[in-house]
CSV table of C-alpha atoms in Angstrom, one decimal:
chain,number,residue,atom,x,y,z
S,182,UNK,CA,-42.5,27.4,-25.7
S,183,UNK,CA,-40.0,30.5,-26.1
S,184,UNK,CA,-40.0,30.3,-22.0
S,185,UNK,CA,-39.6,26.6,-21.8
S,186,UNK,CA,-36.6,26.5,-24.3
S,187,UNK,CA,-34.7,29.5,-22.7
S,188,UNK,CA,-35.2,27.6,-19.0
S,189,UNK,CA,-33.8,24.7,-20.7
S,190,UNK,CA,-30.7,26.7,-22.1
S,191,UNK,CA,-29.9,28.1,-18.6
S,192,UNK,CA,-30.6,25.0,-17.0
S,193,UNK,CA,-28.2,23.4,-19.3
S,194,UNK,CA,-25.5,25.5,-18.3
S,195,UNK,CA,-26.4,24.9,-14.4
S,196,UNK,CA,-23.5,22.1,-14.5
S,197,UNK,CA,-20.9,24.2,-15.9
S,198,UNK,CA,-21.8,27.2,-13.4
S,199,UNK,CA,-21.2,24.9,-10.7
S,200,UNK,CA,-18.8,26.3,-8.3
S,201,UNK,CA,-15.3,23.7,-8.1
S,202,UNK,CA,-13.0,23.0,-5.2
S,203,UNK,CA,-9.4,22.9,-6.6
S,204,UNK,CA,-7.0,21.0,-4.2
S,205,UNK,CA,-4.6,18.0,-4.1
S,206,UNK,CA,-2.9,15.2,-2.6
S,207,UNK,CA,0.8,14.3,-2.0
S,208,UNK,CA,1.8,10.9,-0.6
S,209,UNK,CA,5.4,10.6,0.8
S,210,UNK,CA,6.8,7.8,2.3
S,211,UNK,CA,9.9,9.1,4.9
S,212,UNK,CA,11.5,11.7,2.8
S,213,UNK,CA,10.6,10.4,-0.6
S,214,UNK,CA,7.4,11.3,-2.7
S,215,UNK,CA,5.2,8.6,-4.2
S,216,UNK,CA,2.5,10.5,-5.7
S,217,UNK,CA,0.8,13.5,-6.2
S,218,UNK,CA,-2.3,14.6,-7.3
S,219,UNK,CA,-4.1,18.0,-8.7
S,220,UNK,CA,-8.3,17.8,-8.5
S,221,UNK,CA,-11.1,20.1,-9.8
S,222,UNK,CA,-14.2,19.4,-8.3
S,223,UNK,CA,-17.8,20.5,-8.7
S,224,UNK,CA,-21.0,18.9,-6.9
S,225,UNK,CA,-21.3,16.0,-10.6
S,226,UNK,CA,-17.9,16.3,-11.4
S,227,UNK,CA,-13.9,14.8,-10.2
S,228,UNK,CA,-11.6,15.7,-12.7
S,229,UNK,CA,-7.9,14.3,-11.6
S,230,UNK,CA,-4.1,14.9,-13.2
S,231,UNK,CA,-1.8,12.5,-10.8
S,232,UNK,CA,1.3,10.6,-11.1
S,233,UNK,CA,2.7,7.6,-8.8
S,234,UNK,CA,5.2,6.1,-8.3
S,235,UNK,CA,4.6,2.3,-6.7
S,236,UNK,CA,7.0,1.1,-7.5
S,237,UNK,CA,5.9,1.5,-11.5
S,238,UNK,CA,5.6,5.2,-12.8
S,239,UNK,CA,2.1,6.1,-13.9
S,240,UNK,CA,0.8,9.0,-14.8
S,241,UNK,CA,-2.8,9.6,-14.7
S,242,UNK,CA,-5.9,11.8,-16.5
S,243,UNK,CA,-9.2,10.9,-14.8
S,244,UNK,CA,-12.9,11.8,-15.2
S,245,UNK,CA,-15.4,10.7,-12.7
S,246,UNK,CA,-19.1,11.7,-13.1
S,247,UNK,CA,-20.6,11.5,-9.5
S,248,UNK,CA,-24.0,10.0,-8.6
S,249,UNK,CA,-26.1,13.0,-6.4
S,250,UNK,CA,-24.8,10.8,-3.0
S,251,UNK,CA,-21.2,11.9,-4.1
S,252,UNK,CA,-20.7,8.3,-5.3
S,253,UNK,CA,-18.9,7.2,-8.5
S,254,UNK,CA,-21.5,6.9,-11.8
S,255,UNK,CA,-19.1,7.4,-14.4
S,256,UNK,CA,-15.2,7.1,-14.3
S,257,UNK,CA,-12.8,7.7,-17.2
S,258,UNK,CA,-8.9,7.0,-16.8
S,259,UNK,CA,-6.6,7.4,-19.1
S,260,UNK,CA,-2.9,6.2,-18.0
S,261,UNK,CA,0.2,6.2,-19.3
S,262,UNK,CA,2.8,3.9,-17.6
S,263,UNK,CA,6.1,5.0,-19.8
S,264,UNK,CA,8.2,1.7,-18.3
S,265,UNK,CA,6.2,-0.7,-20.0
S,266,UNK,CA,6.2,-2.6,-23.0
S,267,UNK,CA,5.1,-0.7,-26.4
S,268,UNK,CA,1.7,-2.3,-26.7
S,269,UNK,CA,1.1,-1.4,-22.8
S,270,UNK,CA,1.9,2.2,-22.6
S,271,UNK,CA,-1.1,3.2,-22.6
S,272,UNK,CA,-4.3,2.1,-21.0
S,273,UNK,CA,-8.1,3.8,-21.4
S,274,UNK,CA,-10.4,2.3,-18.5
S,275,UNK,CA,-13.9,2.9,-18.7
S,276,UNK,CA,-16.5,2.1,-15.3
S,277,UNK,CA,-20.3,2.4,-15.0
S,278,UNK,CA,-21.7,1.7,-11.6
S,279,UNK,CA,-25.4,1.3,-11.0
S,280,UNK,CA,-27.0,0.1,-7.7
S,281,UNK,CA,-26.8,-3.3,-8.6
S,282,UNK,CA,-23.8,-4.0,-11.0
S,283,UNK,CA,-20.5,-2.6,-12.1
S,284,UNK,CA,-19.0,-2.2,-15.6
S,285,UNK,CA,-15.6,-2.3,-17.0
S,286,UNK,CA,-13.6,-2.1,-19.8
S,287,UNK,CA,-10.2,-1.7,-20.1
S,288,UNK,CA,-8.1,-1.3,-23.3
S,289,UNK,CA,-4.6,-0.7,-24.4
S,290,UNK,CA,-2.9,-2.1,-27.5
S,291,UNK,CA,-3.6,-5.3,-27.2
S,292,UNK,CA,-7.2,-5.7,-26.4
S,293,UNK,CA,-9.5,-5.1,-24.6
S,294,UNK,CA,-11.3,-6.7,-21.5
S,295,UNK,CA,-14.5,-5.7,-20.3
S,296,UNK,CA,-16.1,-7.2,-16.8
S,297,UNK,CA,-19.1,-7.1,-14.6
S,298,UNK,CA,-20.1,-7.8,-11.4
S,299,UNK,CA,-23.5,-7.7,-9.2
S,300,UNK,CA,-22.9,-5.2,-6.3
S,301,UNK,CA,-26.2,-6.3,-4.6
S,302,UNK,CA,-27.2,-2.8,-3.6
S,303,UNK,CA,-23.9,-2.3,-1.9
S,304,UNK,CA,-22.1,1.3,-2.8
S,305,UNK,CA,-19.2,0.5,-5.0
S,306,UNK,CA,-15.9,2.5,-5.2
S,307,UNK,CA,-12.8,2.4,-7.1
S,308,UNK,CA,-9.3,1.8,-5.5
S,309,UNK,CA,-6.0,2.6,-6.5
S,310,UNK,CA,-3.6,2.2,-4.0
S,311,UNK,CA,-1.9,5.8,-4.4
S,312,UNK,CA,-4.9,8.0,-5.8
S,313,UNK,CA,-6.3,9.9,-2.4
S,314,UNK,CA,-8.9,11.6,-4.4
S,315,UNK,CA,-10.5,7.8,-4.5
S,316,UNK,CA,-9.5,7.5,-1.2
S,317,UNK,CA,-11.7,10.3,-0.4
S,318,UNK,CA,-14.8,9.5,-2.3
S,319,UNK,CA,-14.5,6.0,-0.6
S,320,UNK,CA,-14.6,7.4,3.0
S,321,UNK,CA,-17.4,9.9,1.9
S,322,UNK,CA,-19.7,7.3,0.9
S,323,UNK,CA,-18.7,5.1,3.7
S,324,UNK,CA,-19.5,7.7,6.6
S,325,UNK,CA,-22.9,8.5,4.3
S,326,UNK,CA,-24.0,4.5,4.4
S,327,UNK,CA,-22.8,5.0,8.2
S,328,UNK,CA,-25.1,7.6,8.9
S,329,UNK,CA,-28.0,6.2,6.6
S,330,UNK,CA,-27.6,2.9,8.4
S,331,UNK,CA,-27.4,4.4,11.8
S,332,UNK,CA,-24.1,2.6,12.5
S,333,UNK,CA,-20.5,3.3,12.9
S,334,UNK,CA,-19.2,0.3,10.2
S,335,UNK,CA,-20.1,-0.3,7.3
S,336,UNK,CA,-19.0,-2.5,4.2
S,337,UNK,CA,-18.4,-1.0,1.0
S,338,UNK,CA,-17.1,-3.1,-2.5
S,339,UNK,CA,-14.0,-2.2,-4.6
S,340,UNK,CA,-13.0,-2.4,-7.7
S,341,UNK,CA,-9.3,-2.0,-9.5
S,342,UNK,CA,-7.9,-0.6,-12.1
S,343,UNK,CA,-4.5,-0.9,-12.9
S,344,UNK,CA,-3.0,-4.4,-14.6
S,345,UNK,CA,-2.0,-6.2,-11.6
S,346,UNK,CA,-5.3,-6.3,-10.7
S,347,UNK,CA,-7.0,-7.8,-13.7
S,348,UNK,CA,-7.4,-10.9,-12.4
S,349,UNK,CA,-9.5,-9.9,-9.1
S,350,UNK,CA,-13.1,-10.0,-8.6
S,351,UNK,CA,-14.9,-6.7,-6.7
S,352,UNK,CA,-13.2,-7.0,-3.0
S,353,UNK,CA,-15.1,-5.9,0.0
S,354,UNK,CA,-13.6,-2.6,2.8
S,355,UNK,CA,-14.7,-2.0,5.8
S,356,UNK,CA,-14.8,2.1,6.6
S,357,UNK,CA,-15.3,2.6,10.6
S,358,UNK,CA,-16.3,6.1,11.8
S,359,UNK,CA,-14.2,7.3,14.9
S,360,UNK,CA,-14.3,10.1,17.2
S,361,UNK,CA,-12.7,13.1,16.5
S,362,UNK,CA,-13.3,13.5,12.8
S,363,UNK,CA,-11.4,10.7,12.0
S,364,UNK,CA,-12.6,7.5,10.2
S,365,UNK,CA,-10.7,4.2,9.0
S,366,UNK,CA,-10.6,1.8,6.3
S,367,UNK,CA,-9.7,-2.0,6.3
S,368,UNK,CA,-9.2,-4.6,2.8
S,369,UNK,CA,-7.3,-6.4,1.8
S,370,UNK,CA,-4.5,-4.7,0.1
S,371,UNK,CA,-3.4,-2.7,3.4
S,372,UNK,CA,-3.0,-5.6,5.2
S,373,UNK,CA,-3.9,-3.1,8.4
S,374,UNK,CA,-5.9,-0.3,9.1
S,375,UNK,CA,-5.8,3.3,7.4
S,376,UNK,CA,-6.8,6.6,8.6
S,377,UNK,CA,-8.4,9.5,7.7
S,378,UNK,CA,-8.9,13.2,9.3
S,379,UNK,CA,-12.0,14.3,7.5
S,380,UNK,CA,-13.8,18.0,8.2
S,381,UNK,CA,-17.3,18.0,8.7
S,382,UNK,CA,-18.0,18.8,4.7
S,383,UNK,CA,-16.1,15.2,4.8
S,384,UNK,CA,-13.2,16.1,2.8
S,385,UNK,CA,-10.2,14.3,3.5
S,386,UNK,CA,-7.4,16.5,5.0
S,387,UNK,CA,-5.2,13.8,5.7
S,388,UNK,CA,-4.5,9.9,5.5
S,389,UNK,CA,-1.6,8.1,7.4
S,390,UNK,CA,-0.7,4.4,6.8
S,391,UNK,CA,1.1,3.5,9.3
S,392,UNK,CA,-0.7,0.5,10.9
S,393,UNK,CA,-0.8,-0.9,7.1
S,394,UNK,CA,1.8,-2.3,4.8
S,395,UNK,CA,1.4,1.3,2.7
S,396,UNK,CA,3.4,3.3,5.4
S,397,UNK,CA,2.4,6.4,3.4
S,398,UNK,CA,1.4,9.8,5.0
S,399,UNK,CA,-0.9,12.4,3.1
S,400,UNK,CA,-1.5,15.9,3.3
S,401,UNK,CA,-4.1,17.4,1.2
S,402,UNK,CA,-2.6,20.3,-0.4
S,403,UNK,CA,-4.0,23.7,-1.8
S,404,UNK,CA,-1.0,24.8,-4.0
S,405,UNK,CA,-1.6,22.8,-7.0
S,406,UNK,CA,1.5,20.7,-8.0
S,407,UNK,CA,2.7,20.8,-12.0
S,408,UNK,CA,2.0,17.1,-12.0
S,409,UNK,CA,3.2,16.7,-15.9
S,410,UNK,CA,6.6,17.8,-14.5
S,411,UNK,CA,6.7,15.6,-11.6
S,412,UNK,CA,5.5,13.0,-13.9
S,413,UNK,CA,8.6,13.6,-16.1
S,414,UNK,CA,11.1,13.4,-13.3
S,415,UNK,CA,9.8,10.2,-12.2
S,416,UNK,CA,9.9,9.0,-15.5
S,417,UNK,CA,14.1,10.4,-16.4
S,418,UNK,CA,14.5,8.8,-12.6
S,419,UNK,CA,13.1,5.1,-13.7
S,420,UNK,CA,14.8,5.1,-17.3
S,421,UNK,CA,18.4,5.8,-15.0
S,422,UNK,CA,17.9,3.1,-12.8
S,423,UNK,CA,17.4,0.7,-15.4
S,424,UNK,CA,13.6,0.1,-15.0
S,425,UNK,CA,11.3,0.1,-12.1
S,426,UNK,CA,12.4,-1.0,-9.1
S,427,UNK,CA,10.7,-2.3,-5.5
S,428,UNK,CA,10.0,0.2,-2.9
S,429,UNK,CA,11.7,-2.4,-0.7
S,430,UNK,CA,13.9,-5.0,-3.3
S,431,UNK,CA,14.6,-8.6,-2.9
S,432,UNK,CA,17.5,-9.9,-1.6
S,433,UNK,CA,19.1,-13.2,-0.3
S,434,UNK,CA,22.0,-14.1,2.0
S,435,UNK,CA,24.2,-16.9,2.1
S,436,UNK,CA,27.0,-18.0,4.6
S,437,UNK,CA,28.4,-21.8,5.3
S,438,UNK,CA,29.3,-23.0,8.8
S,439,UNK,CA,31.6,-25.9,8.8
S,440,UNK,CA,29.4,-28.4,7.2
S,441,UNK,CA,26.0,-26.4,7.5
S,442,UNK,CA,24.9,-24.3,4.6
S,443,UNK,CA,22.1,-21.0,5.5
S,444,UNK,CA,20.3,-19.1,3.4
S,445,UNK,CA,17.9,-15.8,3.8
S,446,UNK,CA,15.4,-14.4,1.3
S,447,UNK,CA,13.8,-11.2,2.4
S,448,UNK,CA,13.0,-8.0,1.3
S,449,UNK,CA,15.3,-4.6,2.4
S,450,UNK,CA,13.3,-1.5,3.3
S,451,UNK,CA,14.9,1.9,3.2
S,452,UNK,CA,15.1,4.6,6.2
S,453,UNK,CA,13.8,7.5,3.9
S,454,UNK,CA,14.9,9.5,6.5
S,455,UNK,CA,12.3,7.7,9.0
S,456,UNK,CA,12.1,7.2,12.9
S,457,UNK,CA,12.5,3.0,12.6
S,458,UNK,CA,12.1,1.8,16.4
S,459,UNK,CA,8.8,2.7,18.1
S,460,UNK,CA,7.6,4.2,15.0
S,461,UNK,CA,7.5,2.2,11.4
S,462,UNK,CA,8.5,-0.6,13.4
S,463,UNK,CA,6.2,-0.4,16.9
S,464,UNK,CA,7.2,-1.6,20.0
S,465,UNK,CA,5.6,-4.7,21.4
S,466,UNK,CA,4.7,-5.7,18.3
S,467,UNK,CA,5.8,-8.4,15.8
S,468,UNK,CA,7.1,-7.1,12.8
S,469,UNK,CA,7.6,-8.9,9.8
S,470,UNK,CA,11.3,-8.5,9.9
S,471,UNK,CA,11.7,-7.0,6.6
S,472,UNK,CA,9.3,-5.9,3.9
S,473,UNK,CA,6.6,-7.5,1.5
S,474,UNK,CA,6.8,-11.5,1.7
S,475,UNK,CA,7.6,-12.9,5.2
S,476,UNK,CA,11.3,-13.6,5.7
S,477,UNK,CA,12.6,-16.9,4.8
S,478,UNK,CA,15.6,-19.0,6.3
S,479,UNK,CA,16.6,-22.4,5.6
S,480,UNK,CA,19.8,-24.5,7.6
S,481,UNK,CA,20.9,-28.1,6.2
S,482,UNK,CA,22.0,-28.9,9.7
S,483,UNK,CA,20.1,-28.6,13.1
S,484,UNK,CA,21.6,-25.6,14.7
S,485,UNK,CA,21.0,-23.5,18.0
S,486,UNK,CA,20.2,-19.4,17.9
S,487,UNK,CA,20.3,-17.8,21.4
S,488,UNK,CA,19.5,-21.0,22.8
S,489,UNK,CA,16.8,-22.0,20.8
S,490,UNK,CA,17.4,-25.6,19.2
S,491,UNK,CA,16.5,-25.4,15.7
S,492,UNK,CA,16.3,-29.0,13.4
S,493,UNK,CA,17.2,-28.9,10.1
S,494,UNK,CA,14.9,-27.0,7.3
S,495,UNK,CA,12.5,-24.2,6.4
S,496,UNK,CA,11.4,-21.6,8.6
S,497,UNK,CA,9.9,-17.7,8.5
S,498,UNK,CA,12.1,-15.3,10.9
S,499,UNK,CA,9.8,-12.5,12.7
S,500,UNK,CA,10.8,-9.9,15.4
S,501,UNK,CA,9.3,-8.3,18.3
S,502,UNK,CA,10.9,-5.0,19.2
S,503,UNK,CA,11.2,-3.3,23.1
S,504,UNK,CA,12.1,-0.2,23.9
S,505,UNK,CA,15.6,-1.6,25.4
S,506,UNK,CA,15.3,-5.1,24.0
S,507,UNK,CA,14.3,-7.3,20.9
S,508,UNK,CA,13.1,-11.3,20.4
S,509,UNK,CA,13.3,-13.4,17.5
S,510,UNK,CA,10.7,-15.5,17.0
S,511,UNK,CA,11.4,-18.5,14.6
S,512,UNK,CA,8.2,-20.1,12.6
S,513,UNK,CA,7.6,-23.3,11.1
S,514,UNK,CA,4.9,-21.5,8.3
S,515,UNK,CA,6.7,-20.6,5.1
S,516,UNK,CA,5.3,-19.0,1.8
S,517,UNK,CA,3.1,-16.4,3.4
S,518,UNK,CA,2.8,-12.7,3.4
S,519,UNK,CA,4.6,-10.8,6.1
S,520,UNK,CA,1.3,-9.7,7.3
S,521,UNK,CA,0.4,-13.6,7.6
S,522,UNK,CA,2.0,-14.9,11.0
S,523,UNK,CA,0.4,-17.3,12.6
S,524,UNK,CA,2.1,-18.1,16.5
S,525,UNK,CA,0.3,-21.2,16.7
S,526,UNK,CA,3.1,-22.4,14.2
S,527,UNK,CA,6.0,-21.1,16.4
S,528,UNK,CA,9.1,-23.0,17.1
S,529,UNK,CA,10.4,-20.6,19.9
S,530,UNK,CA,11.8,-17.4,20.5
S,531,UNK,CA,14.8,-16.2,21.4
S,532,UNK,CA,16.5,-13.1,22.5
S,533,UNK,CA,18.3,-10.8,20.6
S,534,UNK,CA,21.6,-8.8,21.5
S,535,UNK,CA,20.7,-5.2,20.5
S,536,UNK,CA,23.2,-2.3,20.2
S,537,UNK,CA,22.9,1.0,18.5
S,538,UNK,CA,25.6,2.3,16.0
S,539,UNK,CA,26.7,6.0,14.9
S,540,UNK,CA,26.5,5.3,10.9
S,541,UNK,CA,23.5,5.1,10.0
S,542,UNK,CA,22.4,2.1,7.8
S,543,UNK,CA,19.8,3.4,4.4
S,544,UNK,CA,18.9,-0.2,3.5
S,545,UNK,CA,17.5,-3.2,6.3
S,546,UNK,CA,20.1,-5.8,6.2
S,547,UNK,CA,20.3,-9.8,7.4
S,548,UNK,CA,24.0,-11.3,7.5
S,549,UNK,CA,25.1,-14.7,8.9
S,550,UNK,CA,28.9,-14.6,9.4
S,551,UNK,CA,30.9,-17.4,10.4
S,552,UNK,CA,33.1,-17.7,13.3
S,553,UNK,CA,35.0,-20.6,13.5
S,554,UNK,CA,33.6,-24.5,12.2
S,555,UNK,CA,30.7,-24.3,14.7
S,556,UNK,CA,30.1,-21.1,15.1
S,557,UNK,CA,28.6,-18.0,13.9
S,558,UNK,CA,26.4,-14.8,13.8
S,559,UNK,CA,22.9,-13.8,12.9
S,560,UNK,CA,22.9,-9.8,12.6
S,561,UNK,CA,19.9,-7.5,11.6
S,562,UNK,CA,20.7,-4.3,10.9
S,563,UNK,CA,18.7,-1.4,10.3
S,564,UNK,CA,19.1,3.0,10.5
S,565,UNK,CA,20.8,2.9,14.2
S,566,UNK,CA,19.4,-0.8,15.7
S,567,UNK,CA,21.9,-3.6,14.9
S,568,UNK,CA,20.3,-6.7,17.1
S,569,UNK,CA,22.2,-10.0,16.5
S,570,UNK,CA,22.4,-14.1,18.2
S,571,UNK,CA,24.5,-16.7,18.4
S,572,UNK,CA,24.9,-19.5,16.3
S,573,UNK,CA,25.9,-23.0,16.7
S,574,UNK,CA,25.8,-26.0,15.0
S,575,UNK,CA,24.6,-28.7,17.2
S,576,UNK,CA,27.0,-32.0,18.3
């Protein structure tokens, strides 16, 4: 008995002998920073101190107990989002997964909601859309499905934490193995495809965006950042600008044409220091024109735009850029994502004068300005590219 309880005493310190992995995660976007992360890892164990910025401070404490696959079992969050009301500051969320179901409760100061949801033997990880240590358990237990299933895809579920995700259901990803120690992930939220660079112990050394709406690049990083401090700059940095505000904010544009009236809505993305043309905006490609929601314009009059007749009403403005040369493509579909276009709903296209200037613009901007009673000038501007048409009010 003596031998028995002294191999249970050393075999309840095994977990706390485990060797751990320190490391972390930084996410910028151009020159600016969105999150970053510090992790302490053991074979059972992810414990994570990380704040982010998107576009609503957070900052995070996080305990996961991992299933023996490297799966999640057990996940503990505590965040603190300092930019929200009183009652909301603070948020404890709680997850059990099991092969068949998912469990969770989340609480702050006033209430708490608990869910569930049947998995149906499908692995189940947790997404956040700027916490890469998730990122990397995700792609780890997708490439381990992949290899169990003797495939290259495979379909995970996911389930959220943060607020603005309350109201949604477990989501499916798809995580696609690619040559090269690379693998990438598709859902909804990305609205594209992200990539990883993974080593073959299948930690994630890197992550880049770019083919999603997230246009983030990670590194995974060995000098632990003082993440409370970050945390606090964010913080000082949203209380001075009033509040939180949009990675890419809302605007609208107005301008009257004799007897026609025009108006824009559309979201302005910054530079951050970024190559635009070829690069966050691809060539060949149709871009959104803009950020977030697809680009609106309305005319009360039937108008022409670089030869293109346009009747009077509603349409979404999209944009194809060439290496020497642009189109605008004008679309009868309003209300969608900018990720949504559909061509089947085209009007036309047209082409667009482009030039390049010497200053610089930060902030994407759409202007119409008038010329004389029947005439006038679409402009998009953007870092170096301004590409504009022709407008006239039809006789």
């Amino acid at each position: 008995m003596k031998r028995l309880a002294l191999v249970v005493i050393a075999c309840a310190g095994c977990a706390a002998n485990q060797p751990s992995e320190r490391y972390g995660f930084i996410a910028q976007l151009g020159n600016d920073t969105l999150s970053v992360e510090s992790v302490t890892r053991t074979a059972s164990t992810l414990v994570s101190d990380e704040v982010d910025r998107f576009p609503r401070v957070r900052q995070r404490h996080t305990t996961i107990e991992l299933a023996p696959d490297g799966s999640i079992k057990h996940l503990e969050m505590d965040i603190t989002t300092p930019g929200e009301p009183e009652n909301q500051r603070q948020r404890h969320v709680v997850a059990d997964v099991t092969h068949d179901s998912v469990k969770i409760s989340k609480r702050d100061g006033t209430g708490t909601k608990t869910m569930a949801f049947a998995t149906h033997g499908v692995p189940s990880m947790a997404h956040l859309p700027q916490m890469y240590s998730l990122y990397e358990l995700y792609f780890a237990a997708g490439l381990r499905r992949a290899d169990s299933m003797k495939t290259d895809t495979v379909r995970l579920h996911q389930f959220y934490i943060d607020r603005e995700f309350d109201r949604f259901p477990l989501h499916d990803g798809v995580v696609r193995r690619m040559p090269n120690g690379k693998a990438e992930i598709r859902h909804d939220w990305l609205a594209g495809v992200g990539e990883a660079t993974m080593d073959s112990a299948r930690h994630m050394l890197k992550y880049d965006g770019a083919r999603t709406t997230y246009k983030v690049n990670v590194v995974r990083i060995t000098e632990l950042p003082d993440v409370a401090a970050i945390g606090m700059r964010f913080a000082t940095q949203e209380t001075s600008a009033g509040g939180m505000k949009q990675l890419s904010v809302r605007d609208t544009a107005r301008a009257t044409i004799g007897s026609a009236t025009f108006f824009v809505d559309y979201s302005r993305p910054l530079a951050r220091g970024r190559v635009l043309l070829g690069n966050v905006i691809p060539f060949d490609y149709v871009w959104r024109t803009g950020a977030n929601a697809a680009t609106q314009f309305s005319t009360s009059a039937p108008i022409t735009i670089g030869g293109l007749k346009v009747p009077a009403g509603m349409y979404t403005l999209w944009t194809v850029p060439h290496a020497t040369s642009a189109d605008l493509i004008i679309n009868k579909q309003v209300g969608q994502w900018g990720t949504g276009y559909d061509e089947s709903f085209d009007l036309g296209k047209a082409a667009l004068k482009t030039e390049t200037v010497t200053a610089p613009m930060e902030e994407f901007r759409i202007t119409i300005t008038p010329v004389d009673a029947t005439h006038g000038t679409l402009v998009l501007e953007w870092g170096t590219f301004r590409w504009s048409a022709p407008i006239s009010l039809s006789p």
